[in-house]
Amino acid sequence: IAGRYADRLSTNIELPTAQSLRLLAPDKEPQVITRTMDMVSAAAPAAGQSTQLIVGATPERDWQIVNLAERLYQNNNLSRVYYSGYVPVNTDKRLPAPVPDPLAEAEGGRRVRLREHRLYQADWLLRFYGFSAGEILSPEYPDLDAQVDPKTGWALRHPEFFPVEINKAGYTDLLRIPGVGVRSAKRILQARRFNALDGGALRRIGVVLRRAKYFIVCSGRMLDGLRMYAPATLYRCLTARPASLPGGGQMSLFAA
């Protein structure tokens, strides 16, 4: 009955794996949680169903968490997965010590927030950008990068996909470009019906050129005199403080 009136219902998983549940929440069983989700889904609240995952209390890698989120979206009809970084509030020996975070460059509370932020970015790619969990992370690349967002991480691992020709690429290819969002991809498709687009037009459309310019060409030419760099060189350029790029130009620090 509640599902008829609530704008959202939540069935919290709390922890990513059955092993973690047995360790920290032995009263919860994965099968019961899944059945509850199916019941809630059938009630069809207006804004859907959500769940919450605590990350960092147990040693799951980011790829396990992102894969779980994908399964929940595909199999249990969830609208949102929320990620909450584990921060101990006391020293009770029964509580787990914080698991070392893959995003080791950040410290303290900022580290927890950064991991949450990266997981939300990966989640966004699943929900709105057509990425699969296996594209974002894998056992070979098990954790999200502290220095670059997940889409940029994918781009750096797939140099064969780039550069993308802005004036010819389809919608799904545009969404793969770092710095191009759903709204700006749609605007590109609309604007180029009338004129070929250049860097100025892309900036006005809302493309984040400090990221995108390394991965695109406009009518066959890269912007700002850039060229395609090897992934390792490009990573250094994109994560360094402003300094000269190889061959001229300025490095850009990726925005999150």
Coordinates of N, CA and C in Angstrom, one line a residue, residues 3-245:
G3 N 3.6 1.8 -1.4 CA 4.1 2.1 -2.7 C 3.2 2.9 -3.6
R4 N 1.9 2.9 -3.3 CA 1.0 3.7 -4.0 C 1.1 5.2 -3.8
Y5 N 1.6 5.5 -2.6 CA 1.6 6.9 -2.2 C 3.0 7.5 -2.1
A6 N 4.0 6.7 -1.8 CA 5.4 7.2 -1.6 C 5.9 7.7 -3.0
D7 N 6.7 8.7 -3.0 CA 7.4 9.1 -4.2 C 8.7 8.4 -4.4
R8 N 9.2 7.7 -3.4 CA 10.3 6.8 -3.6 C 10.4 5.8 -2.4
L9 N 10.8 4.6 -2.7 CA 11.0 3.6 -1.6 C 12.4 3.1 -1.7
S10 N 13.0 2.8 -0.5 CA 14.4 2.3 -0.5 C 14.5 1.0 0.2
T11 N 15.3 0.1 -0.4 CA 15.6 -1.2 0.2 C 17.2 -1.2 0.3
N12 N 17.7 -0.9 1.4 CA 19.2 -0.7 1.5 C 19.9 -2.1 1.6
I13 N 20.8 -2.2 0.7 CA 21.7 -3.4 0.7 C 22.8 -3.2 1.8
E14 N 23.2 -2.0 2.0 CA 24.2 -1.6 3.0 C 25.7 -2.0 2.6
L15 N 25.9 -3.3 2.2 CA 27.3 -3.7 1.9 C 27.3 -4.5 0.6
P16 N 28.4 -4.5 -0.1 CA 28.4 -4.9 -1.5 C 28.3 -6.5 -1.7
T17 N 28.8 -7.2 -0.7 CA 28.9 -8.7 -1.0 C 28.2 -9.5 0.2
A18 N 27.9 -10.7 -0.1 CA 27.3 -11.6 1.0 C 28.3 -11.8 2.1
Q19 N 29.6 -11.9 1.8 CA 30.6 -12.0 2.8 C 30.7 -10.8 3.8
S20 N 30.5 -9.6 3.2 CA 30.5 -8.4 4.0 C 29.3 -8.4 4.9
L21 N 28.2 -8.8 4.4 CA 27.0 -8.8 5.2 C 27.1 -9.8 6.3
R22 N 27.7 -11.0 6.1 CA 27.8 -11.9 7.2 C 28.8 -11.4 8.2
L23 N 29.7 -10.6 7.8 CA 30.7 -10.0 8.8 C 30.1 -8.9 9.6
L24 N 29.4 -8.0 9.0 CA 29.0 -6.8 9.7 C 27.5 -6.6 9.9
A25 N 26.7 -7.4 9.1 CA 25.2 -7.3 9.2 C 24.7 -8.7 9.1
P26 N 25.0 -9.6 10.0 CA 24.6 -11.0 9.9 C 23.1 -11.2 9.9
D27 N 22.3 -10.2 10.3 CA 20.8 -10.3 10.3 C 20.3 -10.1 8.9
K28 N 21.1 -9.6 7.9 CA 20.6 -9.3 6.6 C 21.1 -10.5 5.7
E29 N 20.2 -10.9 4.8 CA 20.5 -12.0 3.8 C 20.3 -11.4 2.4
P30 N 21.2 -11.7 1.5 CA 21.1 -11.1 0.1 C 19.8 -11.6 -0.5
Q31 N 19.4 -12.8 -0.4 CA 18.2 -13.3 -1.0 C 17.0 -12.6 -0.5
V32 N 16.9 -12.3 0.8 CA 15.8 -11.6 1.3 C 15.8 -10.1 0.8
I33 N 16.9 -9.5 0.7 CA 17.0 -8.1 0.2 C 16.5 -8.1 -1.3
T34 N 16.9 -9.1 -2.1 CA 16.5 -9.1 -3.5 C 15.0 -9.3 -3.6
R35 N 14.5 -10.2 -2.8 CA 13.0 -10.5 -2.9 C 12.3 -9.2 -2.5
T36 N 12.8 -8.5 -1.5 CA 12.1 -7.3 -1.1 C 12.2 -6.2 -2.2
M37 N 13.3 -6.1 -2.9 CA 13.4 -5.2 -4.0 C 12.4 -5.6 -5.1
D38 N 12.2 -6.8 -5.4 CA 11.3 -7.2 -6.4 C 9.8 -6.9 -6.0
M39 N 9.5 -7.0 -4.7 CA 8.2 -6.6 -4.2 C 8.0 -5.1 -4.3
V40 N 9.0 -4.4 -3.9 CA 8.9 -2.9 -4.0 C 8.8 -2.5 -5.5
S41 N 9.5 -3.1 -6.4 CA 9.5 -2.8 -7.8 C 8.1 -3.0 -8.3
A42 N 7.4 -4.1 -7.9 CA 6.0 -4.3 -8.3 C 5.1 -3.3 -7.9
A43 N 5.4 -2.6 -6.7 CA 4.5 -1.6 -6.2 C 4.6 -0.3 -7.0
A44 N 5.7 -0.2 -7.8 CA 6.0 0.9 -8.7 C 5.7 2.3 -8.2
P45 N 6.5 2.7 -7.1 CA 6.4 4.1 -6.7 C 6.7 5.1 -7.8
A46 N 6.2 6.3 -7.7 CA 6.3 7.2 -8.9 C 7.8 7.5 -9.2
A47 N 8.6 7.7 -8.3 CA 10.0 8.0 -8.5 C 11.0 6.8 -8.5
G48 N 10.4 5.6 -8.3 CA 11.2 4.4 -8.3 C 11.7 4.0 -7.0
Q49 N 12.7 3.1 -7.0 CA 13.3 2.5 -5.8 C 14.8 2.8 -5.8
S50 N 15.3 3.0 -4.6 CA 16.7 3.2 -4.4 C 17.3 2.3 -3.4
T51 N 18.6 2.3 -3.3 CA 19.3 1.5 -2.3 C 20.6 2.3 -1.9
Q52 N 21.2 1.8 -0.8 CA 22.4 2.5 -0.4 C 23.5 1.4 -0.2
L53 N 24.7 1.8 -0.5 CA 25.9 0.9 -0.3 C 26.9 1.7 0.5
I54 N 27.4 1.1 1.6 CA 28.5 1.6 2.4 C 29.8 1.1 1.7
V55 N 30.7 2.0 1.4 CA 32.0 1.6 0.8 C 33.1 2.0 1.7
G56 N 34.1 1.1 1.8 CA 35.3 1.3 2.6 C 35.3 0.6 3.9
A57 N 34.1 0.0 4.3 CA 34.1 -0.7 5.6 C 34.7 -2.1 5.4
T58 N 34.6 -2.6 4.2 CA 35.1 -3.9 3.8 C 35.9 -3.8 2.5
P59 N 36.7 -4.8 2.2 CA 37.7 -4.6 1.1 C 37.3 -4.8 -0.3
E60 N 36.0 -4.6 -0.7 CA 35.6 -4.7 -2.1 C 36.3 -3.7 -2.9
R61 N 36.7 -4.0 -4.1 CA 37.2 -3.1 -5.1 C 36.1 -2.3 -5.8
D62 N 36.5 -1.2 -6.4 CA 35.5 -0.4 -7.1 C 34.8 -1.2 -8.2
W63 N 35.5 -2.1 -8.9 CA 34.9 -2.8 -10.0 C 33.8 -3.7 -9.5
Q64 N 33.9 -4.3 -8.3 CA 32.8 -5.1 -7.7 C 31.6 -4.2 -7.4
I65 N 31.8 -3.0 -6.9 CA 30.7 -2.1 -6.6 C 30.0 -1.7 -7.8
V66 N 30.7 -1.3 -8.8 CA 30.1 -0.8 -10.1 C 29.4 -2.0 -10.8
N67 N 29.9 -3.2 -10.7 CA 29.2 -4.3 -11.3 C 27.9 -4.6 -10.6
L68 N 28.0 -4.5 -9.2 CA 26.7 -4.7 -8.5 C 25.7 -3.6 -8.8
A69 N 26.1 -2.4 -8.9 CA 25.1 -1.3 -9.3 C 24.5 -1.6 -10.7
E70 N 25.3 -2.1 -11.6 CA 24.8 -2.4 -12.9 C 23.7 -3.5 -12.8
R71 N 24.0 -4.6 -12.1 CA 23.0 -5.6 -11.9 C 21.8 -5.2 -11.3
L72 N 21.9 -4.3 -10.3 CA 20.7 -3.8 -9.6 C 19.8 -2.9 -10.6
Y73 N 20.5 -2.1 -11.4 CA 19.7 -1.4 -12.4 C 19.0 -2.3 -13.4
Q74 N 19.7 -3.3 -13.9 CA 19.2 -4.2 -14.9 C 18.2 -5.2 -14.4
N75 N 18.5 -5.7 -13.2 CA 17.7 -6.9 -12.8 C 16.6 -6.5 -11.8
N76 N 16.8 -5.4 -11.0 CA 15.9 -5.1 -10.0 C 15.1 -3.8 -10.2
N77 N 15.3 -3.2 -11.3 CA 14.6 -2.0 -11.7 C 14.8 -0.8 -10.7
L78 N 16.0 -0.7 -10.3 CA 16.3 0.4 -9.4 C 16.4 1.8 -10.1
S79 N 16.1 2.8 -9.4 CA 16.2 4.2 -10.0 C 17.5 4.8 -9.6
R80 N 18.0 4.5 -8.4 CA 19.2 5.1 -7.9 C 20.0 4.2 -6.9
V81 N 21.3 4.2 -7.0 CA 22.1 3.6 -6.0 C 22.9 4.7 -5.4
Y82 N 22.8 4.8 -4.0 CA 23.6 5.8 -3.3 C 24.8 5.2 -2.7
Y83 N 25.9 5.9 -2.6 CA 27.2 5.4 -2.1 C 27.6 6.3 -0.9
S84 N 27.9 5.6 0.2 CA 28.2 6.3 1.4 C 29.6 5.8 1.9
G85 N 30.6 6.6 2.0 CA 31.9 6.2 2.4 C 31.9 6.0 3.9
Y86 N 32.5 4.9 4.3 CA 32.6 4.5 5.7 C 33.6 5.4 6.5
V87 N 33.1 6.0 7.5 CA 33.9 6.8 8.4 C 33.6 6.4 9.9
P88 N 34.6 5.7 10.5 CA 34.3 5.3 11.9 C 34.1 6.5 12.8
V89 N 33.2 6.4 13.8 CA 32.9 7.5 14.7 C 33.4 7.2 16.1
N90 N 33.8 6.0 16.3 CA 34.4 5.7 17.6 C 35.5 4.6 17.5
T91 N 36.0 4.1 18.6 CA 37.1 3.1 18.5 C 36.7 1.8 19.0
D92 N 35.4 1.5 19.0 CA 35.0 0.2 19.5 C 35.7 -0.9 18.7
K93 N 36.3 -1.9 19.4 CA 37.1 -2.9 18.7 C 36.2 -3.8 17.8
R94 N 34.9 -3.8 18.0 CA 34.0 -4.6 17.2 C 33.8 -4.1 15.8
L95 N 34.1 -2.8 15.7 CA 33.9 -2.1 14.4 C 35.2 -2.3 13.5
P96 N 35.0 -2.4 12.2 CA 36.2 -2.6 11.3 C 37.0 -1.3 11.2
A97 N 38.3 -1.5 11.1 CA 39.1 -0.3 10.8 C 38.9 0.0 9.3
P98 N 39.0 1.3 9.0 CA 38.8 1.7 7.6 C 39.7 0.9 6.6
V99 N 39.2 0.4 5.6 CA 40.0 -0.4 4.6 C 40.8 0.7 3.8
P100 N 42.1 0.4 3.5 CA 42.9 1.3 2.7 C 42.1 1.6 1.4
D101 N 42.0 2.9 1.1 CA 41.3 3.4 0.0 C 42.1 3.3 -1.3
P102 N 41.6 2.9 -2.4 CA 42.4 2.9 -3.7 C 42.8 4.3 -4.1
L103 N 42.0 5.3 -3.7 CA 42.3 6.7 -4.0 C 43.3 7.2 -3.0
A104 N 44.5 6.7 -3.0 CA 45.4 7.0 -1.9 C 46.0 8.4 -1.9
E105 N 45.9 9.1 -3.0 CA 46.5 10.4 -3.1 C 45.8 11.4 -2.2
A106 N 44.5 11.2 -2.0 CA 43.7 12.0 -1.1 C 43.8 11.5 0.3
E107 N 43.6 12.4 1.3 CA 43.8 12.0 2.7 C 42.5 12.3 3.5
G108 N 42.4 11.5 4.6 CA 41.4 11.8 5.6 C 40.0 11.8 5.0
G109 N 39.1 12.7 5.5 CA 37.7 12.7 5.0 C 37.6 13.0 3.5
R110 N 38.6 13.8 3.0 CA 38.6 14.1 1.6 C 38.7 12.8 0.7
R111 N 39.5 11.9 1.2 CA 39.7 10.6 0.5 C 38.3 9.9 0.4
V112 N 37.6 9.8 1.5 CA 36.3 9.2 1.5 C 35.4 9.8 0.5
R113 N 35.3 11.2 0.5 CA 34.4 11.9 -0.4 C 34.8 11.7 -1.8
L114 N 36.1 11.7 -2.1 CA 36.6 11.5 -3.5 C 36.2 10.1 -4.0
R115 N 36.3 9.1 -3.2 CA 35.9 7.8 -3.7 C 34.4 7.8 -4.0
E116 N 33.6 8.4 -3.1 CA 32.2 8.5 -3.3 C 31.9 9.2 -4.6
H117 N 32.6 10.3 -4.8 CA 32.4 11.1 -6.0 C 32.7 10.3 -7.3
R118 N 33.8 9.6 -7.3 CA 34.2 8.8 -8.4 C 33.1 7.7 -8.7
L119 N 32.6 7.1 -7.6 CA 31.6 6.1 -7.8 C 30.3 6.7 -8.4
Y120 N 29.9 7.9 -8.0 CA 28.8 8.5 -8.5 C 29.0 8.9 -10.0
Q121 N 30.2 9.3 -10.4 CA 30.5 9.5 -11.8 C 30.4 8.3 -12.6
A122 N 30.9 7.2 -12.1 CA 30.8 5.9 -12.8 C 29.3 5.5 -12.9
D123 N 28.6 5.7 -11.9 CA 27.1 5.4 -11.9 C 26.4 6.2 -13.0
W124 N 26.8 7.5 -13.1 CA 26.2 8.3 -14.1 C 26.5 7.8 -15.5
L125 N 27.7 7.2 -15.7 CA 28.0 6.6 -17.0 C 27.1 5.4 -17.3
L126 N 26.8 4.6 -16.3 CA 25.9 3.5 -16.5 C 24.5 3.9 -16.8
R127 N 24.1 5.0 -16.2 CA 22.6 5.3 -16.3 C 22.3 6.2 -17.5
F128 N 23.3 7.0 -17.9 CA 23.0 8.0 -18.9 C 23.9 8.1 -20.2
Y129 N 25.0 7.4 -20.1 CA 26.0 7.5 -21.2 C 26.2 6.2 -22.0
G130 N 25.5 5.2 -21.6 CA 25.6 4.0 -22.4 C 26.8 3.1 -22.2
F131 N 27.5 3.4 -21.1 CA 28.7 2.5 -20.7 C 28.2 1.3 -19.9
S132 N 28.9 0.2 -20.1 CA 28.7 -1.0 -19.3 C 29.7 -1.0 -18.1
A133 N 29.4 -1.7 -17.1 CA 30.4 -1.8 -15.9 C 31.7 -2.3 -16.4
G134 N 31.7 -3.3 -17.3 CA 33.0 -3.9 -17.8 C 33.8 -2.9 -18.6
E135 N 33.2 -1.9 -19.1 CA 34.0 -0.8 -19.8 C 34.6 0.1 -18.8
I136 N 33.9 0.4 -17.7 CA 34.4 1.4 -16.8 C 35.6 0.8 -15.9
L137 N 35.4 -0.4 -15.4 CA 36.4 -1.1 -14.6 C 36.4 -2.6 -14.9
S138 N 37.5 -3.2 -14.5 CA 37.6 -4.7 -14.7 C 38.6 -5.2 -13.7
P139 N 38.8 -6.5 -13.6 CA 39.8 -7.0 -12.7 C 41.2 -6.5 -13.1
E140 N 41.4 -6.2 -14.3 CA 42.7 -5.6 -14.7 C 42.8 -4.1 -14.3
Y141 N 41.7 -3.4 -14.2 CA 41.6 -2.0 -13.8 C 40.6 -1.9 -12.7
P142 N 40.9 -2.4 -11.5 CA 39.8 -2.7 -10.5 C 39.3 -1.4 -9.7
D143 N 40.1 -0.3 -9.8 CA 39.7 0.8 -9.0 C 39.7 2.1 -9.8
L144 N 38.8 3.0 -9.4 CA 38.7 4.3 -10.1 C 39.9 5.2 -9.7
D145 N 40.3 6.0 -10.7 CA 41.5 6.8 -10.6 C 41.2 8.1 -9.8
A146 N 42.1 8.4 -8.9 CA 42.0 9.6 -8.1 C 42.1 10.9 -9.0
Q147 N 42.9 10.8 -10.0 CA 43.3 12.0 -10.8 C 42.4 12.3 -11.9
V148 N 41.7 11.3 -12.5 CA 40.9 11.6 -13.7 C 39.5 10.9 -13.5
D149 N 38.5 11.5 -14.1 CA 37.1 10.9 -13.9 C 37.0 9.6 -14.7
P150 N 36.0 8.8 -14.5 CA 35.9 7.5 -15.1 C 35.9 7.5 -16.6
K151 N 35.2 8.5 -17.2 CA 35.1 8.6 -18.6 C 36.5 8.9 -19.2
T152 N 37.2 9.8 -18.6 CA 38.5 10.1 -19.1 C 39.4 8.9 -18.9
G153 N 39.3 8.1 -17.8 CA 40.0 6.9 -17.7 C 39.8 5.9 -18.8
W154 N 38.5 5.8 -19.2 CA 38.2 4.9 -20.3 C 38.8 5.4 -21.6
A155 N 38.8 6.7 -21.8 CA 39.3 7.3 -23.0 C 40.8 7.0 -23.1
L156 N 41.5 7.2 -22.0 CA 43.0 6.9 -22.0 C 43.3 5.5 -22.3
R157 N 42.4 4.6 -21.9 CA 42.7 3.1 -22.1 C 42.3 2.7 -23.6
H158 N 41.6 3.6 -24.3 CA 41.2 3.3 -25.6 C 41.5 4.3 -26.6
P159 N 42.8 4.5 -26.8 CA 43.3 5.5 -27.8 C 42.8 5.3 -29.2
E160 N 42.5 4.0 -29.5 CA 42.1 3.6 -30.9 C 40.7 4.3 -31.2
F161 N 40.0 4.7 -30.2 CA 38.7 5.4 -30.5 C 38.8 6.8 -30.9
F162 N 39.9 7.4 -30.6 CA 40.1 8.9 -30.8 C 41.2 9.2 -31.8
P163 N 41.2 10.4 -32.4 CA 40.2 11.5 -32.1 C 38.9 11.3 -32.8
V164 N 37.8 11.9 -32.2 CA 36.5 11.8 -32.7 C 36.2 13.1 -33.5
E165 N 35.7 12.9 -34.7 CA 35.4 14.0 -35.6 C 34.0 14.6 -35.1
I166 N 34.1 15.8 -34.6 CA 32.9 16.4 -34.0 C 31.8 16.6 -35.1
N167 N 32.2 16.9 -36.3 CA 31.2 17.3 -37.3 C 30.6 16.1 -38.0
K168 N 31.0 14.9 -37.6 CA 30.5 13.7 -38.2 C 30.0 12.6 -37.2
A169 N 30.5 12.6 -36.0 CA 30.2 11.5 -35.0 C 28.8 11.5 -34.7
G170 N 28.3 10.2 -34.4 CA 26.9 10.0 -33.9 C 26.8 10.3 -32.4
Y171 N 25.6 10.3 -32.0 CA 25.3 10.7 -30.6 C 26.1 9.8 -29.6
T172 N 26.0 8.5 -29.8 CA 26.7 7.6 -28.8 C 28.2 7.8 -28.8
D173 N 28.8 8.1 -30.0 CA 30.2 8.4 -30.0 C 30.6 9.7 -29.3
L174 N 29.7 10.7 -29.5 CA 29.9 12.0 -28.8 C 29.9 11.8 -27.3
L175 N 29.1 11.0 -26.8 CA 29.0 10.8 -25.4 C 30.2 10.1 -24.8
R176 N 31.1 9.5 -25.6 CA 32.3 8.9 -25.2 C 33.4 9.9 -25.0
I177 N 33.3 11.1 -25.5 CA 34.3 12.1 -25.4 C 34.4 12.8 -24.0
P178 N 35.5 12.8 -23.3 CA 35.6 13.5 -22.1 C 35.3 15.0 -22.3
G179 N 34.5 15.5 -21.4 CA 34.1 16.9 -21.5 C 32.8 17.2 -22.3
V180 N 32.2 16.1 -22.9 CA 31.0 16.2 -23.7 C 29.9 15.5 -22.9
G181 N 28.8 16.2 -22.5 CA 27.8 15.6 -21.7 C 26.5 15.4 -22.6
V182 N 25.5 14.9 -21.9 CA 24.3 14.5 -22.7 C 23.7 15.8 -23.4
R183 N 23.6 16.9 -22.6 CA 23.0 18.1 -23.2 C 23.9 18.6 -24.3
S184 N 25.2 18.7 -24.1 CA 26.1 19.3 -25.2 C 26.1 18.4 -26.4
A185 N 26.1 17.0 -26.2 CA 26.0 16.1 -27.4 C 24.8 16.4 -28.2
K186 N 23.7 16.6 -27.6 CA 22.4 16.9 -28.3 C 22.6 18.3 -29.0
R187 N 23.2 19.2 -28.4 CA 23.3 20.5 -29.0 C 24.3 20.5 -30.2
I188 N 25.3 19.6 -30.1 CA 26.2 19.5 -31.2 C 25.5 18.9 -32.5
L189 N 24.7 17.9 -32.3 CA 23.9 17.3 -33.4 C 23.0 18.4 -34.0
Q190 N 22.4 19.2 -33.2 CA 21.5 20.2 -33.7 C 22.3 21.3 -34.4
A191 N 23.3 21.8 -33.8 CA 24.0 23.0 -34.4 C 24.8 22.7 -35.7
R192 N 25.3 21.5 -35.8 CA 26.1 21.2 -37.0 C 25.2 20.9 -38.2
R193 N 23.9 20.9 -38.1 CA 23.0 20.8 -39.2 C 23.1 22.1 -40.1
F194 N 23.6 23.2 -39.5 CA 23.6 24.5 -40.2 C 25.0 24.9 -40.5
N195 N 26.0 24.6 -39.7 CA 27.4 25.0 -39.9 C 28.3 24.0 -39.3
A196 N 29.5 23.9 -39.9 CA 30.6 23.1 -39.3 C 31.0 23.7 -38.0
L197 N 31.3 22.9 -37.0 CA 31.6 23.5 -35.7 C 33.1 23.6 -35.5
D198 N 33.5 24.6 -34.8 CA 34.9 24.8 -34.4 C 35.0 24.9 -32.9
G199 N 36.2 25.2 -32.4 CA 36.3 25.3 -30.9 C 35.5 26.3 -30.3
G200 N 35.3 27.5 -30.9 CA 34.5 28.5 -30.4 C 33.0 28.1 -30.3
A201 N 32.6 27.4 -31.3 CA 31.2 27.0 -31.3 C 31.0 25.9 -30.2
L202 N 31.9 25.0 -30.0 CA 31.8 24.0 -29.0 C 31.8 24.6 -27.6
R203 N 32.6 25.7 -27.4 CA 32.7 26.3 -26.1 C 31.3 27.0 -25.8
R204 N 30.7 27.6 -26.8 CA 29.4 28.2 -26.6 C 28.3 27.2 -26.4
I205 N 28.4 26.0 -26.9 CA 27.5 25.0 -26.7 C 27.5 24.4 -25.3
G206 N 28.7 24.5 -24.7 CA 28.9 24.0 -23.3 C 29.8 22.8 -23.2
V207 N 30.6 22.5 -24.3 CA 31.6 21.5 -24.2 C 32.7 22.0 -23.3
V208 N 33.2 21.1 -22.4 CA 34.4 21.5 -21.5 C 35.6 21.2 -22.3
L209 N 36.1 22.2 -23.0 CA 37.2 22.1 -23.9 C 38.5 21.7 -23.3
R210 N 38.7 22.1 -22.0 CA 40.0 21.8 -21.4 C 40.2 20.3 -21.2
R211 N 39.1 19.5 -21.3 CA 39.2 18.1 -21.4 C 39.0 17.6 -22.8
A212 N 38.0 18.0 -23.5 CA 37.6 17.5 -24.8 C 38.7 17.7 -25.9
K213 N 39.4 18.8 -25.8 CA 40.3 19.2 -26.9 C 41.3 18.2 -27.2
Y214 N 41.7 17.3 -26.3 CA 42.7 16.3 -26.5 C 42.2 15.1 -27.2
F215 N 40.8 15.0 -27.4 CA 40.2 13.8 -27.9 C 39.4 14.0 -29.2
I216 N 39.4 15.3 -29.7 CA 38.5 15.6 -30.8 C 39.3 16.2 -32.0
V217 N 38.6 16.2 -33.1 CA 39.0 17.0 -34.3 C 37.8 17.7 -34.8
C218 N 38.0 18.9 -35.3 CA 36.9 19.7 -35.9 C 37.3 19.9 -37.4
S219 N 36.5 19.2 -38.3 CA 36.8 19.2 -39.7 C 38.2 18.8 -40.0
G220 N 38.7 17.8 -39.3 CA 39.9 17.1 -39.5 C 41.1 17.7 -38.8
R221 N 40.9 18.8 -38.0 CA 42.0 19.5 -37.3 C 41.8 19.5 -35.8
M222 N 42.9 19.2 -35.0 CA 42.8 19.3 -33.6 C 42.9 20.7 -33.2
L223 N 42.4 21.0 -32.0 CA 42.3 22.4 -31.5 C 43.7 22.8 -30.9
D224 N 43.9 24.1 -30.9 CA 45.0 24.7 -30.2 C 46.4 24.2 -30.6
G225 N 46.5 23.7 -31.8 CA 47.8 23.1 -32.3 C 48.2 21.9 -31.6
L226 N 47.3 21.2 -31.0 CA 47.6 19.9 -30.3 C 47.7 18.8 -31.3
R227 N 48.3 17.7 -30.8 CA 48.3 16.4 -31.6 C 48.0 15.3 -30.6
M228 N 47.7 14.1 -31.2 CA 47.4 13.0 -30.3 C 48.7 12.5 -29.6
Y229 N 48.7 12.5 -28.3 CA 49.8 12.0 -27.5 C 49.6 10.6 -27.1
A230 N 50.7 9.9 -26.8 CA 50.6 8.6 -26.2 C 49.8 8.6 -24.9
P231 N 49.0 7.6 -24.6 CA 48.2 7.7 -23.4 C 49.0 8.1 -22.1
A232 N 50.1 7.5 -21.9 CA 50.9 7.8 -20.7 C 51.3 9.3 -20.7
T233 N 51.7 9.8 -21.8 CA 52.0 11.3 -21.9 C 50.8 12.1 -21.7
L234 N 49.7 11.7 -22.3 CA 48.5 12.5 -22.1 C 48.0 12.5 -20.7
Y235 N 48.1 11.4 -20.0 CA 47.8 11.3 -18.6 C 48.6 12.3 -17.8
R236 N 49.9 12.3 -18.0 CA 50.7 13.2 -17.3 C 50.3 14.7 -17.5
C237 N 50.0 14.9 -18.8 CA 49.6 16.3 -19.1 C 48.3 16.7 -18.4
L238 N 47.4 15.8 -18.3 CA 46.1 16.1 -17.8 C 46.0 16.1 -16.3
T239 N 47.0 15.6 -15.7 CA 47.0 15.5 -14.2 C 48.1 16.4 -13.6
A240 N 48.8 17.1 -14.4 CA 49.9 18.0 -13.8 C 49.4 19.4 -13.6
R241 N 50.1 20.1 -12.8 CA 49.8 21.5 -12.7 C 50.2 22.2 -13.9
P242 N 49.7 23.4 -14.2 CA 50.0 24.1 -15.5 C 51.5 24.1 -15.8
A243 N 51.8 23.6 -17.0 CA 53.2 23.7 -17.4 C 53.2 23.4 -18.9
S244 N 54.3 23.5 -19.6 CA 54.3 23.3 -21.0 C 54.1 21.9 -21.4
L245 N 53.2 21.7 -22.4 CA 53.0 20.4 -23.0 C 54.1 20.1 -24.0

